[in-house]
PDB file of C-alpha atoms in Angstrom:
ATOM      1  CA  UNK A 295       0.000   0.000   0.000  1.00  0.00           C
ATOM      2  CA  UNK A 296       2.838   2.557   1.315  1.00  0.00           C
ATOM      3  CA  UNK A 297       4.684   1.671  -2.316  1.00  0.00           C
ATOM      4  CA  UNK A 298       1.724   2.344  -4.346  1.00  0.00           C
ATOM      5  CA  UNK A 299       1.071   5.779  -2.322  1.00  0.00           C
ATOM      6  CA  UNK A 300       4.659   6.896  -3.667  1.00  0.00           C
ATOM      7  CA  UNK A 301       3.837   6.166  -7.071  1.00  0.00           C
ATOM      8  CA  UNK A 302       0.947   7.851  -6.911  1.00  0.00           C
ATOM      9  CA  UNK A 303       2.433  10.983  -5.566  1.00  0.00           C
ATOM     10  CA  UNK A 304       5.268  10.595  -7.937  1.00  0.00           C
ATOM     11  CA  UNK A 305       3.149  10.304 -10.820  1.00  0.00           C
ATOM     12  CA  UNK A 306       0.918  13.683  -9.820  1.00  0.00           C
ATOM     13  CA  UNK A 307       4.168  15.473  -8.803  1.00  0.00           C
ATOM     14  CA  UNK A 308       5.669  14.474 -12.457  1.00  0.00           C
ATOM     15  CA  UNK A 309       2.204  15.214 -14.042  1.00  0.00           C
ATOM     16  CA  UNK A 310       2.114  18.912 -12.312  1.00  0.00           C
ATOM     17  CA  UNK A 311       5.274  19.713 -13.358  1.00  0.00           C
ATOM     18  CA  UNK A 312       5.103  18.870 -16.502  1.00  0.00           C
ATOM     19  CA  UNK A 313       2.004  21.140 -16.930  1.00  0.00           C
ATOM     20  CA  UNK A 314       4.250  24.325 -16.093  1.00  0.00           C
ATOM     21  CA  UNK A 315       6.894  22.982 -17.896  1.00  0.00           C
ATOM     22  CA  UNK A 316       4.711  22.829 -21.040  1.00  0.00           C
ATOM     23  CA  UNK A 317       2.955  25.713 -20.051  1.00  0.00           C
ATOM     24  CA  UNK A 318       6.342  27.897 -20.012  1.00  0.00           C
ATOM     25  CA  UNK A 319       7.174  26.517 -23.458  1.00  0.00           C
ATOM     26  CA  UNK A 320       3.825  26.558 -25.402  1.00  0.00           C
ATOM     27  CA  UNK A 321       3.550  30.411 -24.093  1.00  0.00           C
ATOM     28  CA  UNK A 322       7.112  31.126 -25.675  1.00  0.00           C
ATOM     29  CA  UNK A 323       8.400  31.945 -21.943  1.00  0.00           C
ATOM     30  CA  UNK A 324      10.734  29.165 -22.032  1.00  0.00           C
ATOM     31  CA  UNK A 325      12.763  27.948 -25.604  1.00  0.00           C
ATOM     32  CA  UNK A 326      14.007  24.837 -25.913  1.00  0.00           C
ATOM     33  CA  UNK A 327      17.434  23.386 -27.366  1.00  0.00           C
ATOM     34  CA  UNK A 328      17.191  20.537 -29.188  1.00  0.00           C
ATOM     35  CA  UNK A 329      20.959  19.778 -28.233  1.00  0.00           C
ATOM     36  CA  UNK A 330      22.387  18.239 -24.995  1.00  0.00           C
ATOM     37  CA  UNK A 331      26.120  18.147 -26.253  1.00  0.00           C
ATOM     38  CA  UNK A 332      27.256  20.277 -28.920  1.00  0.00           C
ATOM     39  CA  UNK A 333      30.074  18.782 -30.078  1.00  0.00           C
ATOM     40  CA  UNK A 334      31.054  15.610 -29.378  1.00  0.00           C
ATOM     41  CA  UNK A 335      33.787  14.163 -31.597  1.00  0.00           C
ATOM     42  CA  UNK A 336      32.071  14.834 -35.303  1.00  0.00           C
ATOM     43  CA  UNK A 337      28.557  14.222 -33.698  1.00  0.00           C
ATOM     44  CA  UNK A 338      26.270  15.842 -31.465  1.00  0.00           C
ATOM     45  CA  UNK A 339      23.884  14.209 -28.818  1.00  0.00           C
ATOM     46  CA  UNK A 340      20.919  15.475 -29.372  1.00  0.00           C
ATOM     47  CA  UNK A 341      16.868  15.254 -27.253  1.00  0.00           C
ATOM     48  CA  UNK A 342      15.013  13.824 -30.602  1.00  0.00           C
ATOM     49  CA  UNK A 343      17.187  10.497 -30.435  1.00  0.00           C
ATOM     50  CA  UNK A 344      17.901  10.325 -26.594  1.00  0.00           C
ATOM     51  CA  UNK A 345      13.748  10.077 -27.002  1.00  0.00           C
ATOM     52  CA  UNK A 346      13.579   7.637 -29.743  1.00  0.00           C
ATOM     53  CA  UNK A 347      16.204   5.142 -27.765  1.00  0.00           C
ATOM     54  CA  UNK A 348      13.686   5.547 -24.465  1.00  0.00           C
ATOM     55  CA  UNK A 349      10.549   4.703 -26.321  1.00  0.00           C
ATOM     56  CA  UNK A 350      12.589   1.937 -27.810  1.00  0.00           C
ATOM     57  CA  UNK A 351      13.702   0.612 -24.311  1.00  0.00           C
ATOM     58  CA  UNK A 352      10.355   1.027 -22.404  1.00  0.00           C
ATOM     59  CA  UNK A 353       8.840  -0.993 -25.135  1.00  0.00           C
ATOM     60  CA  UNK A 354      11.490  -3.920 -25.181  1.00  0.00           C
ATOM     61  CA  UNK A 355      10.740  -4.270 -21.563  1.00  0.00           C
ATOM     62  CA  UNK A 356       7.068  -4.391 -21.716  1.00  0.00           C
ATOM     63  CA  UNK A 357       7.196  -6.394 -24.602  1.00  0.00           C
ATOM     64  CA  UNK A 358      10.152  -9.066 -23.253  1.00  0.00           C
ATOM     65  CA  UNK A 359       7.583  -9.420 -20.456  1.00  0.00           C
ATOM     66  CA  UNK A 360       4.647 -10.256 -22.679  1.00  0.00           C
ATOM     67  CA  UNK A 361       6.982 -12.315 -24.938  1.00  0.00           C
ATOM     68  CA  UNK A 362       8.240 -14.891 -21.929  1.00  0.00           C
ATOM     69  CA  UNK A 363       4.588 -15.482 -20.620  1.00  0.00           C
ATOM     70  CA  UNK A 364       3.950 -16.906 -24.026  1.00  0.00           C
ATOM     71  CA  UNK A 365       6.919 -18.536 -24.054  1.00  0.00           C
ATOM     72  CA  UNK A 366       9.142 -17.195 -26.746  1.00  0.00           C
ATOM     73  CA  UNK A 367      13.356 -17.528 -25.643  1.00  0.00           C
ATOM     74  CA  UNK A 368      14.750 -14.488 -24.541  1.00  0.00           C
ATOM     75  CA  UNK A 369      17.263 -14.980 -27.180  1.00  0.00           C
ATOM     76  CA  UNK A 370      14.806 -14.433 -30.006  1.00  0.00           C
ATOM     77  CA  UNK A 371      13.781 -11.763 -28.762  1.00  0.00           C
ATOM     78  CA  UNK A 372      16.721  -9.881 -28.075  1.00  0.00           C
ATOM     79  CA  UNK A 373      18.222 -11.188 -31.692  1.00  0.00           C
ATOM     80  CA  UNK A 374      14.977  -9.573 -33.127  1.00  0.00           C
ATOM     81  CA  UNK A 375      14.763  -6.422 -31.250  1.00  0.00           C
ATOM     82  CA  UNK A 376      18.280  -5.548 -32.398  1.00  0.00           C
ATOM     83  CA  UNK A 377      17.830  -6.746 -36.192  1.00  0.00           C
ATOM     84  CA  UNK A 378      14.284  -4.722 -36.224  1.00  0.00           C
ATOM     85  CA  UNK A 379      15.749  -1.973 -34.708  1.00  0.00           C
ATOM     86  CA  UNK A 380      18.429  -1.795 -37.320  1.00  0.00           C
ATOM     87  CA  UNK A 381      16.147  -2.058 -40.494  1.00  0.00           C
ATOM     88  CA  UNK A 382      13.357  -0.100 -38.717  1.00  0.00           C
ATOM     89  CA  UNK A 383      15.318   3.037 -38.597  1.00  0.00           C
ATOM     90  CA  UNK A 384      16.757   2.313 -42.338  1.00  0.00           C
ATOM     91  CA  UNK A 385      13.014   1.686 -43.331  1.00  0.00           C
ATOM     92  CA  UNK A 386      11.876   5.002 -41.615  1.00  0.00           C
ATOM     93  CA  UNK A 387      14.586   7.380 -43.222  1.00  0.00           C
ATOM     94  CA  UNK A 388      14.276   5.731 -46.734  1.00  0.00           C
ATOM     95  CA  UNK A 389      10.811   6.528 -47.054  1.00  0.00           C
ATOM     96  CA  UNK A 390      11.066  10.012 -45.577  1.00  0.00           C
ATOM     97  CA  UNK A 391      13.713  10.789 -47.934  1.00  0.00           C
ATOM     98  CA  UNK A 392      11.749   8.968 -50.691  1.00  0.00           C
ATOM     99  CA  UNK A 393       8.976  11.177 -50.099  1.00  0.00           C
ATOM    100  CA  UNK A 394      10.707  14.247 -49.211  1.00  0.00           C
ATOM    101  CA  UNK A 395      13.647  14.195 -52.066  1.00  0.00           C
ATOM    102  CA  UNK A 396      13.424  17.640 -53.099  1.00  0.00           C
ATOM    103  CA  UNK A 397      15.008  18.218 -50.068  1.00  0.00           C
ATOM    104  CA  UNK A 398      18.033  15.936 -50.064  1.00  0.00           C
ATOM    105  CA  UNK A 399      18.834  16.077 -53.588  1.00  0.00           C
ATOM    106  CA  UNK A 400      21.241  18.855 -53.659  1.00  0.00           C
ATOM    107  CA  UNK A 401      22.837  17.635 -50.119  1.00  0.00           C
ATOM    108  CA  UNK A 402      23.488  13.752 -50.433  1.00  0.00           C
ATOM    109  CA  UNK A 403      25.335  13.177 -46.815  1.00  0.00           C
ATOM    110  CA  UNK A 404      22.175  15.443 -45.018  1.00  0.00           C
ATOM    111  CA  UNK A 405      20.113  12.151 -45.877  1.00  0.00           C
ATOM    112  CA  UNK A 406      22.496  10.203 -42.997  1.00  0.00           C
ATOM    113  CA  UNK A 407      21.673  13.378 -40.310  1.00  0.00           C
ATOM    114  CA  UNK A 408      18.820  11.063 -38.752  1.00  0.00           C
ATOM    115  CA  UNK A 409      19.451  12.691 -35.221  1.00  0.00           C
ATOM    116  CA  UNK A 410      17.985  16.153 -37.292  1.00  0.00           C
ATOM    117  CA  UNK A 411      14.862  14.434 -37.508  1.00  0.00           C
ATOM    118  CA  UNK A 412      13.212  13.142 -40.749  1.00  0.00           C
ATOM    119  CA  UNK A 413      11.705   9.468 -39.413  1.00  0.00           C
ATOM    120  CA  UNK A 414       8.772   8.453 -40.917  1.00  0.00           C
ATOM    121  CA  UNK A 415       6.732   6.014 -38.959  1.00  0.00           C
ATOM    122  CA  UNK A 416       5.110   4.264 -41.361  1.00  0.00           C
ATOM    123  CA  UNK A 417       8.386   3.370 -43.066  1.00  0.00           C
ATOM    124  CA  UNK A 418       9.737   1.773 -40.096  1.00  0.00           C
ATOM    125  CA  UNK A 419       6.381  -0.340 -39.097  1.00  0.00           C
ATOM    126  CA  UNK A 420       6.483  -1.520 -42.884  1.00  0.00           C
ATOM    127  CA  UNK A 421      10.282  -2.572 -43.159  1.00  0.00           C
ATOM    128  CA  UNK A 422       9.556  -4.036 -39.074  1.00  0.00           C
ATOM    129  CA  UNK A 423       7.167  -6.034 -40.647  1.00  0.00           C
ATOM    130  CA  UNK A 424       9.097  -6.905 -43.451  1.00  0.00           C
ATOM    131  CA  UNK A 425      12.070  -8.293 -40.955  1.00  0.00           C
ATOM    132  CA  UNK A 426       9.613 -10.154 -38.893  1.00  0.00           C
ATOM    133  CA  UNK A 427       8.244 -12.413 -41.639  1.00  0.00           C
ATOM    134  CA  UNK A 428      12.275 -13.144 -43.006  1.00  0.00           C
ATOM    135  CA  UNK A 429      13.113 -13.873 -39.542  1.00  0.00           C
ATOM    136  CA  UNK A 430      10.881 -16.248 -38.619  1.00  0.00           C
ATOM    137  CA  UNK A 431      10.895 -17.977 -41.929  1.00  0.00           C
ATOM    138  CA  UNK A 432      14.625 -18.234 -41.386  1.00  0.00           C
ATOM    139  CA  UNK A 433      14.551 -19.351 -37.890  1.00  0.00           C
ATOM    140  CA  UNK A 434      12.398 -22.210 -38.551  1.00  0.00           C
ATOM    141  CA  UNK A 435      11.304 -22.849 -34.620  1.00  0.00           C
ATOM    142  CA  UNK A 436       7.658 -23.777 -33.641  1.00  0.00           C
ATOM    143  CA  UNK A 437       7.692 -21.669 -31.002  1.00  0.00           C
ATOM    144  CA  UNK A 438       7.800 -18.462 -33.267  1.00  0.00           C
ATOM    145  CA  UNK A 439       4.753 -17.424 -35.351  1.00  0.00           C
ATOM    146  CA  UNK A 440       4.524 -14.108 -37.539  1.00  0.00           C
ATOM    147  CA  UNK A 441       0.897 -12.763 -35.741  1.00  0.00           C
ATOM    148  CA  UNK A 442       2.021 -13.733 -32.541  1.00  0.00           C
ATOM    149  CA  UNK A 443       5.407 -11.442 -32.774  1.00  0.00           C
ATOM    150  CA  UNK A 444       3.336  -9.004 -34.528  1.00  0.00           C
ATOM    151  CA  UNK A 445       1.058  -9.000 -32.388  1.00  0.00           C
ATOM    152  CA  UNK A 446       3.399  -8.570 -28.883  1.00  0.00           C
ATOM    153  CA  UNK A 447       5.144  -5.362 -31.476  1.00  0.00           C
ATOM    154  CA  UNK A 448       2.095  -3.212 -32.093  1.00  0.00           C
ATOM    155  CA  UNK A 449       1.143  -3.559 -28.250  1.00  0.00           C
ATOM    156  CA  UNK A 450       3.955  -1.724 -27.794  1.00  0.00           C
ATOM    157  CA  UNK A 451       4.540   0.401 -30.193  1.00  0.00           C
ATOM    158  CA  UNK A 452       2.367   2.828 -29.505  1.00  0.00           C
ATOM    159  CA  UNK A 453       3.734   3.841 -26.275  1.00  0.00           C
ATOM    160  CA  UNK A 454       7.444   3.766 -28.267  1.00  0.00           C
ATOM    161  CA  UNK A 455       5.600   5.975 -30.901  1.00  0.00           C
ATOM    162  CA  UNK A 456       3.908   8.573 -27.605  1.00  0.00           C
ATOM    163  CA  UNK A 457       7.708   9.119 -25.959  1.00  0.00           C
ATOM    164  CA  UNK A 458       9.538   9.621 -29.464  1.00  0.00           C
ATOM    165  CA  UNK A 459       6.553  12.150 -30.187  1.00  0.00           C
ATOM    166  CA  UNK A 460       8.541  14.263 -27.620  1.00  0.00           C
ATOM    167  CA  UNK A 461      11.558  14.441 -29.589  1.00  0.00           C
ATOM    168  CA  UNK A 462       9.442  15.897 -32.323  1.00  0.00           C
ATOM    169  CA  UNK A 463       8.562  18.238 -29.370  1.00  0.00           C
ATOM    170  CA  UNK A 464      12.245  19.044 -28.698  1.00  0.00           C
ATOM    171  CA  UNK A 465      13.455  19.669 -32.017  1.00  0.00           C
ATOM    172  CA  UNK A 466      10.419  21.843 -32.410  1.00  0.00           C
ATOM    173  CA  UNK A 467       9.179  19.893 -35.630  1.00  0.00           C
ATOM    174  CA  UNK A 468       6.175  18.015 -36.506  1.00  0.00           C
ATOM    175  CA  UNK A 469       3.848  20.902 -35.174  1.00  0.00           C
ATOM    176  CA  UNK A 470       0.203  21.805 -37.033  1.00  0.00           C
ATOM    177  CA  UNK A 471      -1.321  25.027 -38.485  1.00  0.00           C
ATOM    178  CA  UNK A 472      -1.439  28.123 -36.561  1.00  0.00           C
ATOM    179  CA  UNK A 473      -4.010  28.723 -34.088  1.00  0.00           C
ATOM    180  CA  UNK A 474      -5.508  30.764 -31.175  1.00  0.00           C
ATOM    181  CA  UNK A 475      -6.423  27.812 -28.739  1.00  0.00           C
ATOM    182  CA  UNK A 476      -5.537  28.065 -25.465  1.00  0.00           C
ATOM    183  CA  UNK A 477      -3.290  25.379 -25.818  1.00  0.00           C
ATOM    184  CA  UNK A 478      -1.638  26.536 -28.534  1.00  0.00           C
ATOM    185  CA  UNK A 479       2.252  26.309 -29.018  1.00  0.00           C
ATOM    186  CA  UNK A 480       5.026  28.657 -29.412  1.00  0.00           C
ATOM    187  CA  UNK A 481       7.246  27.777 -32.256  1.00  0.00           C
ATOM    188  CA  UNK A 482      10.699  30.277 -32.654  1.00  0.00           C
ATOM    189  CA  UNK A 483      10.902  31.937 -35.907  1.00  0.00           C
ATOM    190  CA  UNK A 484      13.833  29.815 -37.105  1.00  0.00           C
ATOM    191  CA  UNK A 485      11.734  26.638 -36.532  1.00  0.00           C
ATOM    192  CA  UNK A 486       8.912  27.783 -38.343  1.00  0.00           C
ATOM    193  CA  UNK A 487       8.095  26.215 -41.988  1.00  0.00           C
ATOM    194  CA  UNK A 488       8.109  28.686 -45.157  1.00  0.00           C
ATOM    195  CA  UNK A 489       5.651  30.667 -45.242  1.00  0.00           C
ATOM    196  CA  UNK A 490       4.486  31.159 -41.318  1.00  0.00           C
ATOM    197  CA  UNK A 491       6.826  33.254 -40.308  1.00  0.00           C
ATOM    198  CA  UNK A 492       4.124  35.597 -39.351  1.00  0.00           C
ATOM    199  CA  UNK A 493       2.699  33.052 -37.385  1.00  0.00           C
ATOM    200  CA  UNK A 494       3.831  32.674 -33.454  1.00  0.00           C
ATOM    201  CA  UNK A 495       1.389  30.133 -32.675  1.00  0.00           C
ATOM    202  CA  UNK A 496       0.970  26.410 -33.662  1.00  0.00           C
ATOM    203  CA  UNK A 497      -1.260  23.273 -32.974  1.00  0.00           C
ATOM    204  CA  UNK A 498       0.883  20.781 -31.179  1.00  0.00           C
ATOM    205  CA  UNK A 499      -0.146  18.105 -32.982  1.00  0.00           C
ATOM    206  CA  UNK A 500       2.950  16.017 -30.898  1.00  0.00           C
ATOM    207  CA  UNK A 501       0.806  16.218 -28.054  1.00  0.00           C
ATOM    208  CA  UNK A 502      -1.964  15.111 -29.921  1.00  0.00           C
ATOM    209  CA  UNK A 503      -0.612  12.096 -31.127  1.00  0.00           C
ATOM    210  CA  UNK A 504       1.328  11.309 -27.660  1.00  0.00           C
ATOM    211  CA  UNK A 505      -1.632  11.239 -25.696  1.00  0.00           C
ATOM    212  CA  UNK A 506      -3.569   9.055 -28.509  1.00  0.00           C
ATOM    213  CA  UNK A 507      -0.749   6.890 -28.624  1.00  0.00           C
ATOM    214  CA  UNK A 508      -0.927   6.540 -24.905  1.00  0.00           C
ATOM    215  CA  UNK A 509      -4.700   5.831 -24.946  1.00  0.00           C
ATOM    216  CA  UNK A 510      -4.069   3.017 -27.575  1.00  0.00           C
ATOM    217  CA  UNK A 511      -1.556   1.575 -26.026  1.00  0.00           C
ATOM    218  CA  UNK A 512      -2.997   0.906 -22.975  1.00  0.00           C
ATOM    219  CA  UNK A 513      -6.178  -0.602 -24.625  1.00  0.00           C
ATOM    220  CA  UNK A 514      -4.055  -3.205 -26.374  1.00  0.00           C
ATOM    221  CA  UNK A 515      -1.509  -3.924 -23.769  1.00  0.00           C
ATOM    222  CA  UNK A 516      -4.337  -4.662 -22.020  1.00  0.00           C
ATOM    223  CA  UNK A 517      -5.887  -6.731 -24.941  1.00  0.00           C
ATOM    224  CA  UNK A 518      -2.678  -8.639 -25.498  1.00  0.00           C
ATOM    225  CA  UNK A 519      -2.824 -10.444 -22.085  1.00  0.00           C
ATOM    226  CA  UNK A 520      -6.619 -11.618 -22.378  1.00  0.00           C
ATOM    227  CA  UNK A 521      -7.469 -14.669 -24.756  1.00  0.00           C
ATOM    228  CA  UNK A 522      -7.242 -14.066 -28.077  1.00  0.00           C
ATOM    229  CA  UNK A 523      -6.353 -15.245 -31.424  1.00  0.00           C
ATOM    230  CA  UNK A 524      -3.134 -14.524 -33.637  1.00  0.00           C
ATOM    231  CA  UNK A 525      -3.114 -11.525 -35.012  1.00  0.00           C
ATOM    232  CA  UNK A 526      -6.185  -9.542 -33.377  1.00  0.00           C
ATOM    233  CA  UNK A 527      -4.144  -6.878 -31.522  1.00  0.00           C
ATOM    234  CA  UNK A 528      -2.102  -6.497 -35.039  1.00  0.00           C
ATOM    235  CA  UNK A 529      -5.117  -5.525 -36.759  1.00  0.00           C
ATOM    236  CA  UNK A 530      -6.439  -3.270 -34.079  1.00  0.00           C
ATOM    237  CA  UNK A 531      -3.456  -1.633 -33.990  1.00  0.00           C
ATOM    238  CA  UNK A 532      -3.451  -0.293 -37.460  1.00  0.00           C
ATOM    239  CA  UNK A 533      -6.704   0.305 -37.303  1.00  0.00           C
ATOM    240  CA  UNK A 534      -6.787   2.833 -34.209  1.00  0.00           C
ATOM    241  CA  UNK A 535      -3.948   4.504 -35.183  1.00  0.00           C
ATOM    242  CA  UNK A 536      -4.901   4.783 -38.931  1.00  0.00           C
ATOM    243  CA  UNK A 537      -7.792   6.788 -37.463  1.00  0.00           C
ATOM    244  CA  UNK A 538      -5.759   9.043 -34.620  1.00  0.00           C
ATOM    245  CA  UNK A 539      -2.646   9.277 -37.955  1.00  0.00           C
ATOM    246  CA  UNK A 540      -5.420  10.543 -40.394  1.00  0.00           C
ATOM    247  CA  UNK A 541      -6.609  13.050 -38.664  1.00  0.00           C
ATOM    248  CA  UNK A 542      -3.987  14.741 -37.175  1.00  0.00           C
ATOM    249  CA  UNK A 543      -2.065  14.547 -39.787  1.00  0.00           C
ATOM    250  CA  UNK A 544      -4.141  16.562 -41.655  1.00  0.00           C
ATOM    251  CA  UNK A 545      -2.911  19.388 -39.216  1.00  0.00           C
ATOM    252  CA  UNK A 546       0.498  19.129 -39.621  1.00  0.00           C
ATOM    253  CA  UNK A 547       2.557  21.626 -41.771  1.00  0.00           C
ATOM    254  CA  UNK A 548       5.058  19.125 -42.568  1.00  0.00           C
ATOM    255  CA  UNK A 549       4.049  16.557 -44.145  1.00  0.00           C
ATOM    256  CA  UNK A 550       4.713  14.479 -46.800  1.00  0.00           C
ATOM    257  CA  UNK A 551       3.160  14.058 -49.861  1.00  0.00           C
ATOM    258  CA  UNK A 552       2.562  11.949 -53.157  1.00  0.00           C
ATOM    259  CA  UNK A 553       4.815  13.648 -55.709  1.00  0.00           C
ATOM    260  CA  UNK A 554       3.253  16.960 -56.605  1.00  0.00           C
ATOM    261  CA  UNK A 555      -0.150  16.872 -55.894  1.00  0.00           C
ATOM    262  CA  UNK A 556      -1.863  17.930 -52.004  1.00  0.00           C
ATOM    263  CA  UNK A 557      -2.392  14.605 -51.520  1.00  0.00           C
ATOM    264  CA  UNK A 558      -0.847  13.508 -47.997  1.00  0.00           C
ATOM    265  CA  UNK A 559       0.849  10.473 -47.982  1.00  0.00           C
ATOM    266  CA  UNK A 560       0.492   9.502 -44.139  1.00  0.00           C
ATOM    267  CA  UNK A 561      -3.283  10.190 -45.183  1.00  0.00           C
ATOM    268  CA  UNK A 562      -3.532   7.601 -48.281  1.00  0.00           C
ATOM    269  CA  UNK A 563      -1.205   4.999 -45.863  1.00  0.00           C
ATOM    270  CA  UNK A 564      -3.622   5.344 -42.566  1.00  0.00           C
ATOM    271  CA  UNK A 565      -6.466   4.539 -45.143  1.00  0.00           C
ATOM    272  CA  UNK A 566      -5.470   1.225 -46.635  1.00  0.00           C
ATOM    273  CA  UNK A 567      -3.692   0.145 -43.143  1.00  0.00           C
ATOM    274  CA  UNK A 568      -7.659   0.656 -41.756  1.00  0.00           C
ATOM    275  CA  UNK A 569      -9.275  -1.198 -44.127  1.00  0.00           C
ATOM    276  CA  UNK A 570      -6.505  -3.645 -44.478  1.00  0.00           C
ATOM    277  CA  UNK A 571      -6.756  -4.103 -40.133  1.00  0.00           C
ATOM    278  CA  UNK A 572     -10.488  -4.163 -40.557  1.00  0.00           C
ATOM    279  CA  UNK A 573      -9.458  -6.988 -42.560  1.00  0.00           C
ATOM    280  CA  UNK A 574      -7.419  -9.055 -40.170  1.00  0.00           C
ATOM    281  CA  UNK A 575      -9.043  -8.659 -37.092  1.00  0.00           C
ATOM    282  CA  UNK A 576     -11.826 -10.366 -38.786  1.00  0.00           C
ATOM    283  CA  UNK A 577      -9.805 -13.182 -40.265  1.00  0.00           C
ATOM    284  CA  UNK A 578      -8.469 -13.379 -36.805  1.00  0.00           C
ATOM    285  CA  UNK A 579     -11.655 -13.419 -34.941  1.00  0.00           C
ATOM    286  CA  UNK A 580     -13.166 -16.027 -36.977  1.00  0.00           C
ATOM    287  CA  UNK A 581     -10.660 -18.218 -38.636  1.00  0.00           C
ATOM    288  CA  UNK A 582      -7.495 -17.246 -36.521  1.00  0.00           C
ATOM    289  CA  UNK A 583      -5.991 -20.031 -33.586  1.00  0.00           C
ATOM    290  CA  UNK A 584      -5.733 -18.731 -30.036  1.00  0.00           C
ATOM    291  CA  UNK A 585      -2.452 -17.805 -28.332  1.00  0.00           C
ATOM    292  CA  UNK A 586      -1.430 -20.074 -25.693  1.00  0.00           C
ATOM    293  CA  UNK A 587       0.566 -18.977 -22.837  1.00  0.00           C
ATOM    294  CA  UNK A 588       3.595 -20.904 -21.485  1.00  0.00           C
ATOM    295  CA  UNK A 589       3.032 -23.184 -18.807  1.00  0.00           C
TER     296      UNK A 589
END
């Protein structure tokens, strides 16, 4: 009881002062540096990746936890995590840059700068998924099935996807149109995209996605330990966040589109992912086989 009335208090005293904290920054009272270290060697540490690496951790854990009560080795796992990691990230930047070439043509090395931001989401679920179904076709063991890895990955991806939302947040990128909310975010004038620089105000559509991300995430980490069948919490997955995706990205100033039309990319994506999860989580319902835990 005494332990649970310290996390409690921890987790208001966190909450309240992250309020002010965000309060400070969204009213332009407080600007932030998206650099820790400067220089370091030819590098620079910077928030946006010391964010991406924490989501990445937090997840592992939760989903090393979920992957040993239905008894998948440890060794798997941790061979997975650090092949998916590997191609995830490529997967991410190559279709950022794909969709975003105009600016990278005229600076080839800039397109290696990941820790500048420039990670598409989409492009790392897609090449994750990719890696998944070569792995366990290569590893050959019972004990491994595609949905069922799947599965334990989207679980936690979300809240992976909530924490490196805050590195968006740091670099002061990934931010919607202006606006006069009361919630509304300060963006400095060198952050701003071309075009706004009238503008001092800005949805921040990082929050919006964090907190989504947070909501989903605790629906299907929740979901993931209850009976089910291969690949429900897969489908759900891309079908909750296709929804949250689609509509906020249609705030954002930044993003990405089909060649040269207005067409969003992120939009067209979250579209066919929903109908494609509508898709399997029926399949899965009906004709999928239920995930036993380890005895």
């Amino acid at each position: 009881m005494k332990k649970r009335v310290v996390l409690i208090s921890a987790a208001a005293a966190s909450a309240v002062a992250l309020f002010f904290f965000l309060r400070a920054v969204f009213s332009g009272k407080l600007i932030l540096n998206p650099v820790i270290v400067e220089s370091l060697g030819p590098f620079s540490i910077r928030w946006y990746g010391v964010m991406i690496a924490t989501g990445i951790i937090v997840a592992y854990i939760l989903g090393r936890h979920q992957g040993l009560k239905e008894g998948i080795k440890e060794d798997y796992m941790i061979e997975g995590v650090f092949i998916g990691i590997i191609f995830g990230v490529l997967g991410a930047r190559i279709y950022y840059v794909v969709f975003n070439y105009e600016l990278y043509k005229g600076d080839f090395w800039s397109i290696f700068r990941t820790w500048d931001g420039g990670l598409a989401i989409h492009g790392a679920f897609f090449a994750a998924l990719i890696v998944t179904f070569l792995y366990v076709k290569l590893r050959k063991k019972a004990e491994l099935r595609f949905l069922q890895v799947t599965d334990i990955f989207t679980a936690v991806l979300p809240l992976a996807q909530a924490i490196g939302r805050w590195g968006n947040f740091l670099n002061y990128e990934a931010y919607g149109s202006p606006t006069d909310l009361p919630w509304r975010m300060f963006v400095p004038s060198r952050y701003r995209m071309p075009g706004y620089s009238g503008y001092d105000y800005f949805h921040p559509t990082f929050l919006y996605e964090s907190l989504a991300n947070i909501v989903i995430f605790s629906f299907l980490y929740w979901y993931l330990g209850k009976r089910r069948n291969f690949g429900e919490v897969t489908a759900l997955y891309m079908i909750f966040y296709s929804i949250v995706r689609f509509f906020v990205e249609g705030l954002r100033l930044d993003s990405l589109y089909i060649g040269k039309t207005d067409v969003r990319t992120a939009q067209v994506v979250s579209v066919v992912l929903l109908f494609a999860g509508i898709t399997l989580f029926m399949l899965s319902l009906y004709k999928g086989k239920p995930v036993k835990k380890a005895s």
